[in-house]
Coordinates of C-alpha atoms in Angstrom, one line a residue:
Chain A
M164 CA 94.6 -66.5 91.3
N165 CA 92.5 -68.0 94.1
T166 CA 89.4 -70.1 94.3
E167 CA 88.3 -68.9 90.8
T168 CA 91.2 -70.6 89.0
S169 CA 89.5 -73.9 89.2
K170 CA 86.5 -72.6 87.2
T171 CA 88.6 -70.8 84.5
D172 CA 88.3 -72.2 81.1
P173 CA 91.4 -74.3 80.5
R174 CA 91.8 -72.9 77.0
F175 CA 92.4 -69.4 78.5
K176 CA 95.4 -70.7 80.4
I177 CA 96.9 -71.6 77.0
A178 CA 95.8 -68.3 75.5
H179 CA 97.5 -66.4 78.4
R180 CA 100.7 -68.3 78.0
E181 CA 100.8 -67.6 74.3
A182 CA 100.1 -64.0 74.8
W183 CA 103.2 -63.8 77.1
I184 CA 105.2 -65.6 74.3
G185 CA 104.1 -62.7 72.0
V186 CA 105.3 -60.2 74.6
G187 CA 108.6 -62.0 75.0
L188 CA 109.2 -62.2 71.2
A189 CA 108.5 -58.5 70.8
I190 CA 111.0 -57.6 73.6
F191 CA 113.7 -59.8 72.1
N192 CA 113.0 -58.4 68.7
F193 CA 113.3 -54.8 69.9
I194 CA 116.6 -55.4 71.7
W195 CA 118.2 -57.1 68.7
W196 CA 116.9 -54.4 66.4
F197 CA 117.9 -51.5 68.6
G198 CA 121.3 -53.0 69.7
F199 CA 122.7 -53.5 66.3
A200 CA 121.2 -50.4 64.8
Y201 CA 122.6 -48.0 67.3
G202 CA 125.4 -50.1 68.6
L203 CA 127.0 -50.3 65.1
G204 CA 125.3 -47.4 63.4
S205 CA 126.6 -44.7 65.8
R206 CA 130.1 -45.1 64.6
P207 CA 131.4 -42.5 62.1
V208 CA 130.2 -43.4 58.6
E209 CA 133.8 -44.0 57.4
A210 CA 134.1 -46.8 59.9
Y211 CA 131.1 -48.8 58.5
T212 CA 131.8 -52.0 56.7
Y213 CA 129.4 -53.4 54.1
I214 CA 127.8 -56.8 53.8
F215 CA 126.2 -57.6 50.4
G216 CA 126.6 -53.9 49.8
L217 CA 124.5 -52.9 52.8
P218 CA 125.8 -51.0 55.8
D219 CA 126.7 -53.5 58.6
W220 CA 124.4 -52.0 61.2
F221 CA 121.5 -52.2 58.8
F222 CA 122.4 -55.7 57.7
Y223 CA 122.5 -57.1 61.3
S224 CA 119.6 -55.1 62.7
C225 CA 117.1 -55.3 59.8
V226 CA 118.0 -58.1 57.5
V227 CA 119.4 -60.7 60.0
G228 CA 116.9 -59.5 62.6
F229 CA 114.0 -60.2 60.2
L230 CA 115.3 -63.6 59.2
L231 CA 115.9 -64.5 62.8
M232 CA 112.4 -63.5 63.9
S233 CA 110.9 -65.4 61.0
A234 CA 112.8 -68.5 62.1
L235 CA 111.7 -68.1 65.7
V236 CA 108.1 -67.6 64.8
I237 CA 108.2 -70.8 62.6
V238 CA 109.7 -72.8 65.5
I239 CA 107.2 -71.4 68.0
A240 CA 104.2 -72.0 65.8
K241 CA 105.2 -75.5 65.1
Y242 CA 106.4 -76.7 68.5
V243 CA 105.1 -74.4 71.2
L244 CA 101.6 -73.2 70.3
T245 CA 98.7 -75.5 71.3
E246 CA 95.7 -76.2 69.1
V247 CA 92.4 -75.6 70.8
S248 CA 88.9 -75.4 69.6
F249 CA 87.3 -72.0 69.4
D250 CA 83.7 -73.2 69.8
E251 CA 81.9 -73.4 73.0
E252 CA 82.1 -76.8 74.7
V253 CA 79.0 -78.1 76.5
E254 CA 80.9 -78.6 79.8
E255 CA 79.7 -76.9 83.0
Chain B
M48 CA 99.0 -42.0 28.5
N49 CA 101.0 -45.2 28.5
I50 CA 98.9 -48.0 27.0
G51 CA 101.4 -50.7 27.8
V52 CA 101.2 -49.9 31.5
I53 CA 97.5 -49.4 31.7
I54 CA 96.4 -52.7 30.1
P55 CA 97.9 -54.9 32.8
L56 CA 96.3 -52.7 35.4
I57 CA 92.9 -52.9 33.8
I58 CA 93.1 -56.6 33.6
F59 CA 94.0 -56.6 37.3
L60 CA 90.9 -54.5 38.1
I61 CA 88.7 -56.8 36.1
G62 CA 90.1 -59.8 37.9
I63 CA 89.4 -58.2 41.2
F64 CA 85.8 -57.4 40.2
A65 CA 85.3 -61.0 39.1
I66 CA 86.4 -62.2 42.5
G67 CA 84.1 -59.8 44.2
L68 CA 81.2 -61.1 42.2
I69 CA 81.9 -64.7 42.8
S70 CA 82.2 -64.0 46.5
S71 CA 78.9 -62.2 46.6
K72 CA 77.2 -65.2 44.9
R73 CA 78.6 -67.4 47.6
M74 CA 77.3 -65.0 50.2
S75 CA 73.7 -65.3 49.1
T76 CA 73.5 -69.0 50.0
P77 CA 70.5 -69.4 52.4
G78 CA 70.9 -70.3 56.0
T79 CA 73.8 -68.0 56.8
S80 CA 73.5 -64.8 58.7
F81 CA 73.9 -61.7 56.5
L82 CA 75.6 -59.7 59.1
S83 CA 78.3 -62.1 60.1
D84 CA 78.8 -62.9 56.4
Y85 CA 78.9 -59.4 55.0
F86 CA 81.1 -58.0 57.8
L87 CA 83.1 -61.1 58.8
G88 CA 83.1 -63.7 56.0
G89 CA 81.2 -66.2 58.2
R90 CA 84.3 -66.8 60.4
E91 CA 85.9 -69.3 58.1
L92 CA 89.1 -67.8 56.9
G93 CA 92.0 -70.2 56.5
G94 CA 95.6 -69.4 57.4
F95 CA 96.8 -68.1 54.1
V96 CA 93.9 -65.9 53.4
L97 CA 93.9 -64.6 56.9
A98 CA 97.6 -63.7 56.8
M99 CA 97.3 -62.0 53.5
T100 CA 94.3 -60.1 54.4
M101 CA 96.1 -58.8 57.5
V102 CA 99.2 -57.9 55.6
A103 CA 97.2 -56.3 52.7
T104 CA 95.0 -54.3 55.0
Y105 CA 97.9 -53.1 57.1
G106 CA 100.3 -52.7 54.3
S107 CA 98.6 -49.7 52.9
A108 CA 99.4 -46.7 50.7
S109 CA 101.9 -45.6 53.3
S110 CA 104.0 -48.8 53.0
F111 CA 103.9 -48.7 49.2
L112 CA 104.0 -45.0 48.3
G113 CA 104.5 -42.8 51.4
G114 CA 107.0 -45.0 53.2
P115 CA 109.3 -45.7 50.3
G116 CA 108.9 -42.0 49.3
T117 CA 110.1 -41.0 52.7
A118 CA 113.0 -43.5 52.6
Y119 CA 114.0 -41.8 49.3
T120 CA 114.3 -38.5 51.1
V121 CA 115.6 -39.6 54.5
G122 CA 117.7 -42.7 53.8
F123 CA 118.3 -45.9 55.8
G124 CA 117.1 -44.5 59.1
W125 CA 113.6 -44.6 57.7
I126 CA 113.9 -48.3 56.7
L127 CA 115.1 -49.0 60.3
L128 CA 111.9 -47.3 61.5
A129 CA 109.8 -49.2 59.0
M130 CA 111.2 -52.6 60.2
A131 CA 109.5 -52.0 63.5
Q132 CA 106.5 -53.4 61.7
V133 CA 107.9 -56.9 61.6
V134 CA 106.5 -57.3 65.1
T135 CA 102.9 -56.8 64.0
G136 CA 103.0 -60.0 62.0
Y137 CA 103.2 -62.2 65.1
F138 CA 102.3 -59.8 67.9
V139 CA 98.7 -59.1 66.9
L140 CA 97.8 -62.7 66.5
L141 CA 99.6 -63.9 69.6
I142 CA 98.1 -61.2 71.8
L143 CA 94.6 -61.1 70.6
G144 CA 95.0 -64.7 69.7
K145 CA 92.9 -67.5 71.1
K146 CA 91.2 -65.7 73.8
F147 CA 89.8 -63.1 71.5
A148 CA 88.6 -65.7 69.1
I149 CA 86.9 -67.7 71.8
L150 CA 85.3 -64.7 73.4
A151 CA 84.2 -63.2 70.1
R152 CA 82.4 -66.5 69.3
R153 CA 80.9 -66.7 72.8
Y154 CA 79.7 -63.1 72.6
N155 CA 78.6 -63.6 69.1
A156 CA 80.6 -60.5 68.2
V157 CA 81.0 -59.4 64.6
T158 CA 82.9 -56.2 65.2
M159 CA 85.4 -55.0 67.7
I160 CA 82.7 -52.8 69.1
D161 CA 80.4 -55.8 69.7
F162 CA 83.2 -57.3 71.7
L163 CA 83.7 -54.2 73.8
K164 CA 80.0 -53.8 74.3
V165 CA 79.5 -57.2 75.7
R166 CA 82.7 -57.4 77.7
Y167 CA 82.0 -54.1 79.4
N168 CA 78.2 -54.4 79.3
S169 CA 77.9 -50.8 78.4
S170 CA 76.3 -48.7 75.7
A171 CA 78.5 -45.8 76.5
V172 CA 81.5 -47.8 75.5
A173 CA 79.9 -48.8 72.3
I174 CA 79.0 -45.3 71.3
L175 CA 82.4 -43.9 72.2
S176 CA 84.0 -46.7 70.1
A177 CA 81.8 -45.9 67.2
I178 CA 82.7 -42.2 67.4
A179 CA 86.4 -43.0 67.6
I180 CA 86.2 -45.4 64.6
I181 CA 84.2 -43.0 62.5
I182 CA 86.5 -40.0 63.2
F183 CA 89.9 -41.7 62.9
L184 CA 89.1 -44.2 60.1
F185 CA 87.8 -41.4 58.0
S186 CA 91.2 -39.7 58.0
A187 CA 92.9 -43.1 57.3
M188 CA 90.5 -43.7 54.4
T189 CA 91.1 -40.3 52.9
A190 CA 94.8 -40.8 53.0
Q191 CA 94.4 -44.1 51.1
W192 CA 92.2 -42.5 48.5
V193 CA 94.6 -39.8 47.9
G194 CA 97.3 -42.5 47.4
G195 CA 95.0 -44.3 44.9
G196 CA 94.3 -41.1 43.0
R197 CA 98.0 -40.1 42.9
L198 CA 99.0 -43.5 41.6
I199 CA 96.5 -43.5 38.8
E200 CA 97.4 -39.9 38.1
S201 CA 101.1 -40.6 37.7
L202 CA 100.4 -43.7 35.6
T203 CA 97.9 -42.4 33.1
G204 CA 98.7 -38.7 33.1
L205 CA 95.0 -38.0 33.7
Q206 CA 94.0 -35.2 36.0
Y207 CA 94.0 -36.0 39.7
T208 CA 90.3 -35.5 40.0
T209 CA 89.6 -37.9 37.1
A210 CA 92.1 -40.4 38.5
L211 CA 90.5 -40.3 41.9
F212 CA 87.0 -40.8 40.4
I213 CA 88.1 -43.9 38.6
F214 CA 89.7 -45.3 41.7
A215 CA 86.6 -44.5 43.8
I216 CA 84.2 -46.2 41.5
S217 CA 86.3 -49.4 41.3
V218 CA 86.6 -49.7 45.0
L219 CA 82.9 -48.9 45.7
V220 CA 81.6 -51.4 43.2
Y221 CA 83.3 -54.3 44.6
V222 CA 83.0 -53.6 48.3
V223 CA 79.3 -53.0 48.0
I224 CA 78.7 -56.2 46.2
G225 CA 81.1 -58.5 47.9
G226 CA 81.3 -57.7 51.6
F227 CA 84.0 -59.1 53.8
R228 CA 84.6 -62.3 52.0
A229 CA 85.2 -60.5 48.8
V230 CA 87.5 -58.2 50.6
A231 CA 89.4 -61.0 52.3
V232 CA 89.7 -63.2 49.2
T233 CA 90.8 -60.3 47.0
D234 CA 93.2 -59.3 49.8
A235 CA 94.9 -62.7 49.4
V236 CA 95.3 -62.2 45.6
Q237 CA 96.5 -58.6 46.2
G238 CA 98.9 -59.8 48.9
G239 CA 100.4 -62.2 46.4
I240 CA 100.8 -59.5 43.9
M241 CA 102.4 -57.2 46.5
V242 CA 105.1 -59.8 47.2
I243 CA 105.9 -60.5 43.6
G244 CA 105.7 -56.9 42.6
T245 CA 108.1 -55.9 45.4
L246 CA 110.7 -58.5 44.4
V247 CA 110.6 -57.6 40.6
L248 CA 110.9 -53.9 41.3
L249 CA 113.8 -54.4 43.7
I250 CA 115.7 -56.4 41.2
G251 CA 114.9 -53.8 38.5
V252 CA 116.2 -50.9 40.6
I253 CA 119.4 -52.7 41.7
I254 CA 120.2 -53.5 38.0
A255 CA 119.4 -49.9 37.0
G256 CA 121.6 -48.6 39.8
G257 CA 124.6 -50.8 38.7
G258 CA 124.5 -53.1 41.8
V259 CA 124.1 -52.5 45.5
P260 CA 127.8 -51.4 46.2
A261 CA 127.6 -48.9 43.4
I262 CA 124.3 -47.5 44.7
M263 CA 125.8 -47.3 48.2
Q264 CA 128.8 -45.4 46.8
D265 CA 126.4 -42.9 45.1
L266 CA 124.5 -42.4 48.3
L267 CA 127.8 -41.8 50.2
N268 CA 128.9 -39.3 47.7
E269 CA 125.7 -37.4 47.9
N270 CA 125.2 -37.4 51.6
P271 CA 126.9 -39.9 54.0
R272 CA 124.1 -39.4 56.5
L273 CA 121.7 -41.3 54.1
V274 CA 123.4 -44.6 55.2
T275 CA 123.3 -43.9 58.9
P276 CA 120.3 -44.6 61.2
F277 CA 119.9 -40.9 61.9
G278 CA 118.5 -39.7 58.6
A279 CA 119.6 -37.3 55.8
D280 CA 119.5 -34.2 58.1
G281 CA 120.5 -36.1 61.2
S282 CA 117.1 -35.5 62.8
L283 CA 116.0 -39.1 63.4
S284 CA 116.9 -39.7 67.1
A285 CA 117.0 -43.2 68.6
A286 CA 114.1 -42.2 70.9
Y287 CA 111.9 -41.1 68.0
V288 CA 112.6 -44.1 65.8
S289 CA 112.1 -46.4 68.8
S290 CA 108.8 -44.9 69.7
F291 CA 107.5 -46.1 66.3
W292 CA 107.5 -49.5 67.9
I293 CA 104.4 -48.4 69.6
L294 CA 102.8 -46.7 66.6
V295 CA 103.4 -49.2 63.9
G296 CA 104.4 -52.2 65.9
V297 CA 102.7 -53.4 69.1
G298 CA 100.0 -50.7 69.1
V299 CA 98.6 -52.2 65.9
V300 CA 96.9 -54.7 68.2
A301 CA 94.3 -52.1 68.9
L302 CA 93.4 -51.2 65.3
P303 CA 89.8 -52.3 64.6
Q304 CA 90.7 -53.4 61.1
M305 CA 93.2 -55.9 62.6
A306 CA 91.1 -56.9 65.5
V307 CA 88.2 -57.8 63.3
R308 CA 90.4 -60.2 61.4
A309 CA 91.5 -61.8 64.6
M310 CA 87.9 -62.9 65.1
S311 CA 87.4 -64.2 61.6
Y312 CA 89.7 -67.3 61.6
K313 CA 88.4 -70.7 61.2
N314 CA 90.4 -72.6 63.8
S315 CA 93.7 -72.5 65.7
R316 CA 95.6 -74.2 62.9
S317 CA 94.8 -71.3 60.5
M318 CA 95.8 -68.9 63.2
H319 CA 99.2 -70.5 63.6
R320 CA 99.7 -70.6 59.9
A321 CA 98.7 -67.0 59.6
L322 CA 101.3 -66.1 62.3
V323 CA 104.1 -67.5 60.2
I324 CA 103.0 -66.3 56.8
G325 CA 102.1 -62.9 58.2
T326 CA 105.5 -62.3 59.8
I327 CA 107.4 -63.3 56.8
V328 CA 105.3 -61.4 54.3
T329 CA 105.2 -58.2 56.3
G330 CA 108.9 -58.2 56.9
F331 CA 109.7 -59.0 53.3
I332 CA 107.5 -56.3 51.9
M333 CA 108.6 -53.6 54.4
L334 CA 112.3 -54.4 54.0
N335 CA 112.3 -54.5 50.2
M336 CA 109.8 -51.8 49.4
H337 CA 111.7 -49.3 51.5
L338 CA 115.0 -50.5 50.0
I339 CA 113.5 -49.7 46.6
G340 CA 112.7 -46.2 47.9
I341 CA 116.3 -45.5 48.9
F342 CA 117.9 -47.3 45.9
A343 CA 115.8 -45.2 43.6
R344 CA 117.6 -42.1 44.8
P345 CA 120.7 -42.5 42.7
V346 CA 118.7 -44.0 39.8
M347 CA 116.2 -41.1 39.6
P348 CA 117.4 -38.0 41.6
G349 CA 115.3 -35.0 42.2
I350 CA 111.7 -36.4 42.7
E351 CA 109.8 -33.8 44.6
I352 CA 106.6 -35.6 45.7
G353 CA 107.5 -38.6 47.8
D354 CA 104.4 -40.5 46.9
K355 CA 105.4 -40.6 43.3
V356 CA 108.8 -42.2 43.8
I357 CA 107.6 -45.8 43.4
P358 CA 105.4 -45.3 40.3
L359 CA 108.0 -43.2 38.6
V360 CA 110.9 -45.5 39.3
A361 CA 108.9 -48.5 38.1
L362 CA 108.2 -46.8 34.9
E363 CA 111.8 -45.9 34.6
V364 CA 113.5 -49.2 35.3
L365 CA 111.0 -51.8 34.0
P366 CA 109.5 -52.4 30.6
A367 CA 106.1 -50.9 30.3
W368 CA 104.0 -54.1 30.6
L369 CA 106.0 -55.3 33.6
A370 CA 105.7 -51.9 35.3
G371 CA 101.9 -52.2 34.8
I372 CA 101.9 -55.6 36.6
V373 CA 104.2 -54.3 39.4
L374 CA 102.2 -51.2 39.9
A375 CA 99.2 -53.3 40.5
A376 CA 100.9 -54.0 43.8
P377 CA 100.5 -50.6 45.4
M378 CA 97.2 -50.4 43.7
A379 CA 96.3 -53.7 45.4
A380 CA 97.6 -52.4 48.8
I381 CA 95.6 -49.3 48.6
M382 CA 92.4 -50.9 47.4
S383 CA 92.6 -53.7 50.0
T384 CA 93.1 -51.2 52.8
V385 CA 90.4 -48.9 51.6
D386 CA 87.9 -51.7 51.2
S387 CA 88.5 -52.9 54.7
L388 CA 88.2 -49.5 56.2
L389 CA 85.1 -48.8 54.3
L390 CA 83.5 -51.9 55.5
L391 CA 84.6 -51.2 59.0
V392 CA 83.2 -47.7 59.2
S393 CA 79.9 -48.9 57.6
S394 CA 79.7 -51.8 60.1
A395 CA 80.2 -49.2 62.9
I396 CA 77.3 -47.2 61.6
V397 CA 75.0 -50.1 60.6
K398 CA 75.7 -52.6 63.3
D399 CA 76.8 -50.5 66.2
V400 CA 74.6 -47.5 65.8
Y401 CA 71.7 -48.3 63.6
I402 CA 70.8 -51.8 64.9
N403 CA 71.8 -51.1 68.5
F404 CA 70.2 -47.8 69.0
I405 CA 67.9 -46.9 66.2
R406 CA 66.1 -50.0 65.0
P407 CA 66.9 -53.1 67.1
D408 CA 64.1 -55.0 65.4
A409 CA 65.1 -54.3 61.8
E410 CA 64.7 -57.3 59.6
E411 CA 67.4 -58.9 57.4
R412 CA 66.2 -57.3 54.2
R413 CA 66.2 -53.8 55.7
I414 CA 69.7 -54.3 57.2
K415 CA 70.9 -55.4 53.8
I416 CA 69.7 -52.3 52.1
V417 CA 71.0 -50.0 54.9
S418 CA 74.4 -51.7 54.7
F419 CA 74.8 -51.2 51.0
G420 CA 73.5 -47.7 51.2
V421 CA 75.7 -46.6 54.1
T422 CA 78.8 -48.1 52.4
A423 CA 78.1 -46.3 49.2
I424 CA 77.4 -42.9 50.8
L425 CA 80.6 -43.2 52.9
G426 CA 82.5 -43.8 49.7
V427 CA 81.1 -40.7 48.2
I428 CA 82.0 -38.6 51.2
V429 CA 85.6 -39.9 51.3
F430 CA 85.9 -39.1 47.6
L431 CA 84.9 -35.5 48.2
L432 CA 87.4 -35.2 51.1
A433 CA 90.2 -36.7 48.9
L434 CA 89.6 -34.1 46.2
K435 CA 92.0 -31.7 47.9
P436 CA 94.9 -33.9 48.9
P437 CA 97.6 -33.0 51.5
E438 CA 101.3 -33.1 50.6
L439 CA 102.5 -36.2 52.3
L440 CA 99.8 -38.7 52.9
I441 CA 101.8 -40.9 55.3
F442 CA 101.4 -38.4 58.1
L443 CA 97.6 -38.2 57.7
N444 CA 97.5 -42.0 57.8
L445 CA 99.7 -42.2 60.9
F446 CA 97.5 -39.6 62.6
S447 CA 94.6 -42.0 62.4
F448 CA 96.6 -45.0 63.6
G449 CA 97.8 -43.2 66.7
G450 CA 94.3 -42.0 67.6
L451 CA 92.7 -45.4 67.3
E452 CA 95.5 -47.0 69.3
A453 CA 95.3 -44.5 72.1
A454 CA 91.6 -45.0 72.2
F455 CA 91.4 -48.8 72.0
I456 CA 94.6 -50.5 73.1
W457 CA 93.8 -50.9 76.8
P458 CA 90.1 -51.5 76.6
V459 CA 90.9 -54.3 74.2
V460 CA 94.0 -55.8 75.7
L461 CA 93.2 -55.4 79.4
G462 CA 89.6 -56.2 78.6
L463 CA 90.9 -59.6 77.4
Y464 CA 93.4 -60.3 80.1
W465 CA 92.7 -58.3 83.3
K466 CA 89.8 -59.4 85.4
Y467 CA 89.4 -56.1 87.2
G468 CA 89.0 -54.2 84.0
N469 CA 85.5 -52.6 83.8
K470 CA 83.5 -50.1 81.9
Y471 CA 84.6 -47.1 84.0
G472 CA 88.1 -47.9 83.2
A473 CA 87.4 -48.4 79.5
I474 CA 85.4 -45.2 79.2
A475 CA 88.0 -43.1 81.0
S476 CA 90.8 -44.7 79.0
M477 CA 89.2 -44.0 75.7
I478 CA 88.4 -40.4 76.5
T479 CA 91.9 -39.8 77.9
G480 CA 93.5 -41.5 75.0
M481 CA 91.7 -39.7 72.3
L482 CA 91.7 -36.2 73.8
S483 CA 95.4 -36.4 74.9
Y484 CA 96.3 -37.7 71.4
I485 CA 94.6 -34.9 69.6
G486 CA 95.9 -32.3 72.1
L487 CA 99.4 -33.5 71.9
H488 CA 99.3 -33.7 68.2
F489 CA 98.7 -30.0 68.0
Y490 CA 101.3 -29.3 70.7
N491 CA 103.9 -31.3 68.9
Q492 CA 103.1 -29.6 65.6
A493 CA 103.7 -26.3 67.2
F494 CA 106.6 -26.9 69.5
G495 CA 108.3 -30.1 68.2
N496 CA 107.9 -33.6 69.8
L497 CA 107.6 -33.7 73.5
F498 CA 110.7 -35.5 74.8
G499 CA 111.5 -36.4 71.2
V500 CA 109.2 -39.3 70.9
H501 CA 106.2 -39.9 68.6
T502 CA 102.9 -38.3 69.6
V503 CA 101.3 -41.7 70.3
T504 CA 103.6 -42.6 73.2
F505 CA 102.2 -40.4 76.0
P506 CA 98.5 -40.8 75.2
I507 CA 99.0 -44.6 75.4
L508 CA 100.7 -44.3 78.8
L509 CA 98.0 -41.8 80.1
S510 CA 95.2 -44.0 78.9
L511 CA 96.7 -47.0 80.7
V512 CA 96.8 -45.0 83.9
A513 CA 93.2 -43.9 83.4
Y514 CA 92.1 -47.5 82.7
V515 CA 93.7 -48.9 85.8
V516 CA 92.8 -46.1 88.2
F517 CA 89.1 -45.9 87.1
S518 CA 88.6 -49.7 87.0
L519 CA 89.9 -50.1 90.5
T520 CA 88.5 -47.0 92.2
V521 CA 85.0 -46.6 90.8
K522 CA 83.9 -50.2 91.2
R523 CA 86.3 -52.9 92.0
E524 CA 84.8 -56.1 90.8
V525 CA 86.1 -59.3 89.3
Y526 CA 84.9 -60.1 85.8
R527 CA 84.2 -63.7 85.1
F528 CA 85.2 -64.7 81.6

């Protein structure tokens, strides 16, 4: 984060940003999964409702959670990630 | 003996052999390096093959036999736990991602150990890594072979030993001849079979159980806790289940069998595509396979050995020929995991020990012979270990995951992204991680889980501390990537 930054391979900047996106996605995924599972699932069993026959906590946490993550990953792969070459460039 | 089931399985095996053979033909084209080809498929995997090989390698016996078997016993809490694995689909590729691919090419690395060796410029790191891989992957492989043997045993009614023998021969033949490309390409086929097989079996089970609401009612009548997140005996705590995010989710980044795939993609397009396909396929298989496990409970009550739930339920609810095709899925999963592990351990021995330390000047022909020989001998040893199988193979499998993660996660991740990371940190981190993991494993077995979380949690924290402290205190130096 000082004079060296100018020499850093520009592709690594992209790589670092995308790694942080991965961390962000994982944190969001965890919160969604945990929140619905234990938020709804901690009620007494008699209070559960059923969606497509599945317990509500499970439906939101695992089924919707999975679909949502898939959608997010598609959007990110399509619009956010940058294409770079993996081979060594002759620069410097 | 059920001929109707066995014929589709045999056809499947023959098909896999054929692919192995074709791949090995392609391998012998002149001008390509044998090592990078045999162990890495010449770095030219496209998105679909890459995603499938990751899913198939990761989706092992435990996701097809052990996991659903446990869901059968424990209930929805176990599916919740299994869904932590959705994260691996995108996390591994985004974290290792482009930087790992670029550096692996720059360093000319073929294995994860190559990468670590160049990054830390240290033979000690390479030796420690090879030891970790050989110890822990051995236990992972053994678990897979047990699964393969069990599967053939429950299908054919043959004795376990005979079943294991058939399995061992099939795997060995095609790994030895085909190398990584054969493994990756067959993984793609096997991944496809896994997806279709899962779907067919799920539908079969739901029909046999009289629809999802009826199944749910049966489960509620039997034990209401089966439909809670806390498990049939109420023993799954939120802390325990959440700590699986480390073991089967984010920690997977450090598994050598995943890392090696992250250096094999052709270009960033195929990486992006793999990201999407990998996430969807992993989630789909995990969700549905474990649902099958729990739905099987009212359909077929009283199965004692968890690993047999899936084969038995498939034979019960599907016509024989279809069961044969569907059961090719766990077979595919097991084979594709085993072959990758086999290749990885033999690459650790050949590439990282033999070429590095014993005969650095070995010529191509010699390396070839040694590679084939080591792979074959390893196969025989694992076979002997698998002869006396443990009760539930999932725990054996998870033991190895945790050990590898504790050893490698920080040297790999911080080695990629933290400029102060150096070999002192890496060595300290690997030793701390492995020793504390093994120690804590025995402690937890004797006294129950420390603070109620999975064994892997604390070793990962400890090895992080060790990495940072030793990197900064022994020799603080900026690494120029």
